[in-house]
Coordinates of C-alpha atoms in Angstrom, one line a residue:
M1 CA 0.0 -0.3 0.1
T2 CA 1.4 3.5 -1.1
D3 CA 0.8 6.5 1.5
T4 CA -1.6 7.9 -0.8
E5 CA -3.5 4.9 -0.6
A6 CA -3.3 5.1 2.7
A7 CA -3.7 8.3 3.6
T8 CA -7.5 8.9 5.1
V9 CA -7.4 12.5 4.0
I10 CA -5.0 13.7 0.5
A11 CA -3.9 17.7 0.6
R12 CA -1.9 18.4 -2.5
T13 CA -1.4 21.9 -4.6
D14 CA -2.4 21.9 -8.2
S15 CA -1.6 25.1 -9.7
S16 CA -3.4 27.8 -8.0
L17 CA -6.2 24.9 -6.9
G18 CA -5.7 23.9 -2.8
R19 CA -7.6 20.1 -3.2
V20 CA -8.4 18.4 -0.4
T21 CA -9.9 14.5 -0.9
L22 CA -11.7 12.8 1.7
N23 CA -9.7 9.0 1.2
R24 CA -11.7 6.3 3.1
P25 CA -13.8 4.8 0.6
R26 CA -14.4 2.2 1.7
A27 CA -16.7 3.7 4.5
I28 CA -17.6 6.3 1.9
N29 CA -15.3 8.8 3.8
A30 CA -16.7 8.6 6.9
L31 CA -15.5 11.6 8.6
D32 CA -13.1 10.2 11.8
L33 CA -11.1 13.0 14.6
G34 CA -7.9 12.7 12.5
M35 CA -9.3 13.4 9.1
I36 CA -10.7 16.7 10.8
E37 CA -7.6 17.3 12.3
Q38 CA -5.7 17.1 9.0
I39 CA -8.9 18.9 6.5
T40 CA -8.2 21.8 9.5
A41 CA -4.9 22.5 8.8
A42 CA -4.9 22.2 5.4
L43 CA -7.1 25.1 5.1
T44 CA -5.8 27.0 7.8
T45 CA -2.1 26.7 5.6
W46 CA -4.0 27.7 2.3
A47 CA -5.2 30.5 3.8
D48 CA -2.2 32.5 4.0
D49 CA -1.4 30.7 0.8
T50 CA -1.0 33.5 -1.6
D51 CA 0.1 30.6 -4.5
V52 CA -3.2 29.4 -3.7
Q53 CA -6.8 30.7 -5.2
T54 CA -9.5 28.0 -4.9
V55 CA -9.8 25.3 -2.9
L56 CA -10.9 22.3 -3.6
I57 CA -13.1 19.2 -1.3
D58 CA -14.1 16.2 -2.9
G59 CA -13.8 12.7 -1.7
A60 CA -12.6 9.1 -3.3
G61 CA -14.9 6.3 -4.7
E62 CA -17.9 6.8 -6.6
R63 CA -20.3 6.2 -3.4
G64 CA -20.1 9.7 -1.8
L65 CA -18.2 12.6 -0.8
C66 CA -18.8 11.4 2.5
A67 CA -21.2 9.2 4.8
G68 CA -21.3 10.9 7.9
G69 CA -19.2 11.3 10.9
D70 CA -17.7 8.0 13.2
V71 CA -21.1 7.5 15.0
R72 CA -19.5 4.2 16.4
A73 CA -17.3 6.0 17.8
L74 CA -19.3 8.3 19.4
Y75 CA -21.2 5.3 20.6
D76 CA -17.7 3.7 22.3
S77 CA -16.8 7.2 24.4
I78 CA -20.7 6.8 25.6
T79 CA -20.8 3.7 26.4
S80 CA -17.5 3.3 28.7
G81 CA -18.6 5.9 31.2
H82 CA -16.2 8.9 28.7
P83 CA -18.8 11.0 27.2
D84 CA -16.7 13.8 28.0
H85 CA -13.9 12.6 24.9
I86 CA -17.4 13.2 22.9
A87 CA -16.4 17.3 23.4
D88 CA -13.5 16.7 21.4
F89 CA -15.0 15.2 18.4
F90 CA -17.6 18.4 17.9
R91 CA -15.7 20.8 19.1
A92 CA -13.4 19.9 16.2
E93 CA -15.6 19.6 13.7
Y94 CA -17.6 22.6 14.2
A95 CA -14.4 24.6 14.2
M96 CA -14.2 23.2 10.8
N97 CA -17.7 23.8 9.7
A98 CA -17.3 27.1 11.1
L99 CA -13.9 27.6 8.9
I100 CA -15.4 26.3 5.6
A101 CA -18.0 28.7 5.6
E102 CA -15.9 31.9 7.1
Y103 CA -13.2 30.7 4.3
P104 CA -11.7 33.7 2.7
K105 CA -10.8 31.9 -0.2
P106 CA -13.8 30.8 -2.3
V107 CA -13.9 26.8 -1.4
V108 CA -15.5 24.2 -4.3
V109 CA -17.4 21.1 -3.1
F110 CA -18.2 18.3 -5.0
A111 CA -21.3 16.4 -3.3
D112 CA -21.3 13.6 -5.5
G113 CA -23.0 10.4 -4.1
I114 CA -24.1 10.2 -0.7
T115 CA -23.6 12.8 1.1
M116 CA -25.3 13.0 4.6
G117 CA -24.4 14.1 8.3
G118 CA -20.7 15.4 8.7
G119 CA -20.8 15.2 4.4
I120 CA -23.2 18.1 4.9
G121 CA -21.0 20.4 7.2
L122 CA -18.5 19.8 4.3
A123 CA -20.8 20.6 2.0
G124 CA -23.5 23.3 2.6
H125 CA -21.4 26.2 3.7
A126 CA -19.3 26.2 0.8
A127 CA -19.0 29.0 -1.3
V128 CA -19.8 26.5 -4.7
R129 CA -21.7 23.3 -3.9
I130 CA -21.9 21.8 -6.8
V131 CA -24.8 18.5 -7.0
T132 CA -25.0 15.4 -9.8
E133 CA -27.2 12.6 -10.8
R134 CA -25.7 11.0 -8.2
S135 CA -26.3 13.2 -5.6
R136 CA -28.0 11.5 -2.3
L137 CA -27.8 14.6 0.7
A138 CA -29.7 14.2 4.1
M139 CA -29.3 15.2 7.7
P140 CA -30.5 12.2 8.9
E141 CA -29.7 12.0 12.9
T142 CA -33.1 11.3 14.3
R143 CA -32.7 8.0 12.7
I144 CA -30.4 7.3 15.5
G145 CA -32.3 9.6 18.1
F146 CA -29.9 12.3 17.9
T147 CA -30.4 15.4 16.1
P148 CA -28.8 17.6 12.9
D149 CA -26.3 19.3 13.4
V150 CA -23.1 20.7 11.2
G151 CA -24.8 23.7 10.7
G152 CA -27.9 21.3 9.4
T153 CA -30.1 23.6 11.6
W154 CA -28.7 26.8 9.6
L155 CA -29.7 25.4 6.4
L156 CA -32.5 23.4 7.0
G157 CA -33.9 26.8 8.9
R158 CA -33.7 28.6 5.6
A159 CA -35.5 26.0 3.2
P160 CA -38.5 27.5 1.6
G161 CA -41.9 27.1 3.4
R162 CA -41.4 24.4 6.4
L163 CA -39.8 21.6 4.8
G164 CA -36.6 22.1 7.0
E165 CA -38.8 21.0 8.9
Y166 CA -39.6 18.0 7.7
F167 CA -36.6 17.1 6.0
G168 CA -35.0 17.5 9.6
L169 CA -37.4 15.5 11.3
T170 CA -37.7 12.7 9.3
G171 CA -34.2 12.9 7.5
Q172 CA -35.5 11.8 4.2
S173 CA -32.8 12.1 1.2
M174 CA -33.1 15.1 -0.9
S175 CA -31.9 14.5 -5.1
A176 CA -29.7 16.8 -6.4
A177 CA -32.5 18.4 -7.4
D178 CA -34.4 18.7 -4.7
A179 CA -30.6 20.0 -2.4
L180 CA -30.9 22.6 -5.1
Y181 CA -34.6 23.6 -4.3
L182 CA -33.9 23.6 -0.5
G183 CA -30.6 25.9 -1.1
F184 CA -28.0 23.0 -0.1
A185 CA -26.8 23.6 -3.0
D186 CA -25.7 25.7 -6.1
H187 CA -25.2 23.5 -9.1
F188 CA -25.5 20.6 -10.8
V189 CA -22.7 19.2 -12.8
P190 CA -23.1 15.9 -14.6
S191 CA -20.8 13.4 -12.6
E192 CA -19.0 12.2 -16.0
N193 CA -17.6 16.8 -15.9
L194 CA -16.8 16.3 -12.9
D195 CA -12.6 15.6 -13.9
G196 CA -13.4 18.5 -17.0
L197 CA -14.5 20.9 -13.4
R198 CA -11.4 20.0 -11.5
D199 CA -8.7 20.4 -14.2
A200 CA -10.5 24.1 -15.3
L201 CA -10.7 25.1 -11.7
A202 CA -6.8 24.2 -11.2
T203 CA -5.7 25.6 -15.0
R204 CA -7.7 28.5 -16.4
A205 CA -7.7 32.0 -15.8
D206 CA -10.6 33.1 -18.0
P207 CA -13.8 33.2 -16.6
G208 CA -12.3 34.9 -13.1
T209 CA -14.1 33.0 -10.5
P210 CA -14.8 29.3 -9.6
N211 CA -18.9 30.2 -9.4
E212 CA -18.9 31.7 -13.4
L213 CA -16.2 28.6 -14.8
T214 CA -18.4 26.0 -12.6
L215 CA -21.2 27.7 -14.8
L216 CA -19.4 25.9 -18.3
F217 CA -20.2 22.8 -17.0
D218 CA -23.5 23.7 -15.6
E219 CA -26.8 21.3 -16.2
T220 CA -30.3 21.0 -16.0
P221 CA -31.3 18.2 -13.9
E222 CA -34.6 16.4 -13.9
P223 CA -37.2 18.4 -11.7
S224 CA -37.1 18.2 -8.0
Q225 CA -41.2 16.9 -7.1
L226 CA -40.4 19.3 -4.1
P227 CA -42.5 22.7 -5.4
A228 CA -45.5 20.2 -5.6
A229 CA -45.5 18.9 -2.3
R230 CA -45.3 22.4 -0.9
A231 CA -49.2 22.9 0.1
W232 CA -49.4 19.7 2.4
I233 CA -45.5 19.9 3.9
D234 CA -46.2 23.7 4.6
E235 CA -49.9 22.2 6.2
A236 CA -48.3 19.4 8.6
F237 CA -45.1 21.0 9.9
S238 CA -45.7 24.5 10.7
G239 CA -48.1 22.3 13.9
D240 CA -46.3 24.3 16.8
T241 CA -45.2 20.3 18.3
V242 CA -44.6 17.1 17.0
G243 CA -47.3 16.0 18.3
E244 CA -49.7 18.5 16.2
I245 CA -47.5 18.1 12.9
M246 CA -48.1 13.9 13.7
Q247 CA -52.0 14.9 13.9
R248 CA -52.1 16.7 10.7
L249 CA -50.5 14.3 9.2
R250 CA -52.7 12.2 10.2
E251 CA -55.7 14.4 8.2
S252 CA -54.0 15.1 5.3
D253 CA -55.1 13.7 2.1
A254 CA -52.2 13.6 0.6
P255 CA -50.9 10.3 -0.2
D256 CA -47.0 10.7 1.0
A257 CA -48.2 11.7 4.2
A258 CA -49.3 8.4 5.5
T259 CA -45.6 7.3 4.8
A260 CA -44.3 11.0 6.6
L261 CA -46.2 9.8 9.5
A262 CA -45.6 6.1 9.4
T263 CA -41.6 7.6 9.1
L264 CA -41.9 10.0 12.6
E265 CA -43.6 7.1 14.9
E266 CA -40.7 5.1 14.3
L267 CA -38.5 8.1 15.7
S268 CA -37.5 8.7 18.8
P269 CA -39.9 11.3 20.1
T270 CA -37.4 13.2 22.2
A271 CA -34.9 14.1 19.5
L272 CA -37.4 14.7 17.2
T273 CA -39.2 17.7 20.0
V274 CA -35.4 18.8 19.8
T275 CA -34.7 18.7 16.4
L276 CA -37.8 21.0 15.8
D277 CA -37.0 23.2 18.2
A278 CA -33.1 23.5 16.9
V279 CA -34.7 24.4 13.0
R280 CA -37.0 27.2 14.4
E281 CA -34.5 28.0 16.2
A282 CA -31.8 28.2 14.1
R283 CA -34.2 29.4 11.4
A284 CA -33.8 33.1 13.8
M285 CA -29.7 33.3 13.1
S286 CA -27.6 35.3 12.3
G287 CA -25.0 33.0 11.2
V288 CA -23.6 29.5 10.5
R289 CA -21.5 29.8 14.3
E290 CA -24.2 30.5 16.2
A291 CA -25.8 27.4 15.0
L292 CA -23.2 25.7 15.6
E293 CA -23.4 26.9 19.1
G294 CA -27.1 25.5 19.9
E295 CA -26.1 22.8 17.8
Y296 CA -23.1 22.2 20.5
R297 CA -25.8 22.9 23.4
R298 CA -27.8 19.4 22.1
V299 CA -26.0 17.2 21.1
M300 CA -23.5 17.4 24.3
W301 CA -27.2 16.7 26.1
F302 CA -27.6 13.9 24.2
G303 CA -24.2 12.5 25.4
H304 CA -24.4 13.4 28.5
N305 CA -28.0 13.1 30.1
H306 CA -30.5 11.5 27.4
P307 CA -30.1 7.2 26.6
D308 CA -31.7 7.6 22.9
L309 CA -28.5 8.1 21.5
V310 CA -27.1 5.7 22.4
E311 CA -29.8 2.9 22.0
G312 CA -30.6 4.9 18.3
I313 CA -26.6 3.8 17.8
R314 CA -27.0 1.0 19.3
A315 CA -30.2 -0.8 17.5
Q316 CA -29.0 1.1 13.8
L317 CA -25.1 0.1 14.0
V318 CA -23.8 -2.0 16.4
D319 CA -26.5 -4.6 17.4
K320 CA -28.2 -3.6 14.0
D321 CA -31.8 -5.7 15.1
R322 CA -33.1 -2.2 14.1
D323 CA -35.7 -2.1 17.1
P324 CA -34.7 0.4 19.5
K325 CA -36.4 0.9 22.6
W326 CA -36.8 5.2 22.6
Q327 CA -37.9 6.9 26.6
P328 CA -40.2 7.8 26.3
A329 CA -42.0 5.6 23.4
T330 CA -44.3 7.9 22.4
V331 CA -44.4 11.8 21.5
A332 CA -47.9 11.5 24.0
E333 CA -45.5 11.1 27.3
L334 CA -43.5 13.7 26.5
P335 CA -43.4 16.0 29.2
A336 CA -44.4 20.0 28.1
D337 CA -41.8 21.7 26.0
A338 CA -40.0 19.2 26.1
G339 CA -36.8 20.6 23.7
A340 CA -36.1 23.1 26.6
P341 CA -33.0 20.8 28.6
A342 CA -31.2 20.4 25.1
R343 CA -32.0 24.2 24.6
A344 CA -30.8 25.5 28.1
Y345 CA -27.7 22.5 28.3
V346 CA -24.0 24.6 29.1
P347 CA -21.7 21.7 27.9
E348 CA -17.8 21.9 29.1
P349 CA -15.7 22.5 27.6
P350 CA -17.3 25.9 25.7
L351 CA -17.5 25.3 21.8
F352 CA -15.5 28.4 20.9

């Protein structure tokens, strides 16, 4: 095995282009702490390097940019009696997310294939966000009894209508066209043209910006079905509480409302409530950094105070029995304002 094959992150320069490639294709480039530290180091170095004008982030292999963070390591930290260790991972990851969002040079990201969870943290805050016909984007954290993070609540809070609540609560995947409509992406480039775009970003001086260069490769995807679904989604997911949202779904005549309801009924009531609260809080925030702080409060609360995170990871990734035992088991058993403890939690150490 060569050094390049062994490296989980490959950072190098090509003319005026700084390139970061996630290199764990067998794990769909899932992020661990070491990878986050390597990405941050490269970005920090290039920020002051006058030879680097643009940064490109992509993933090795054809399955996806990044399937998310290493939640199995999260599970191991909590179950071994060291929930404090999870702060190291989240503080490093969220600092990287903020660095991308605030970067002084254009960051281009190829969200090709699976781009979920931590992958959204890499792609969603870049200056030029590119999707392909293979793209599947999602914030699926509620599926493991958790809540969207990596600045995902900032993006969800700015989606049209109540689509942020819908995608945040259900964890539903977005197609390329969906991601463009939701504001999670900027351009659609067929995957067969990504190599040509990479070369152009490194070698072409005209047109002058990465966004203008990308427009040379930009095409129109098959249209999203979301505009047609807005009426029932906005009506149901504008409910004040998860319970009210579920009741509106029960009463809806839309065929897909029953599917959404069935999904919510399988998920952690606490995770759903915390997520609804987080998306709505982020909608009123000033930027990605503030949203990350709100998310950090909630993820650390889950890590230290609530069993559903460990139970969700166990059911999905450890025992794989797909039969989580949530506490409480139903939305009806939740206390009033069940999102308040996570919203008000004061984690140590602080995020920033």
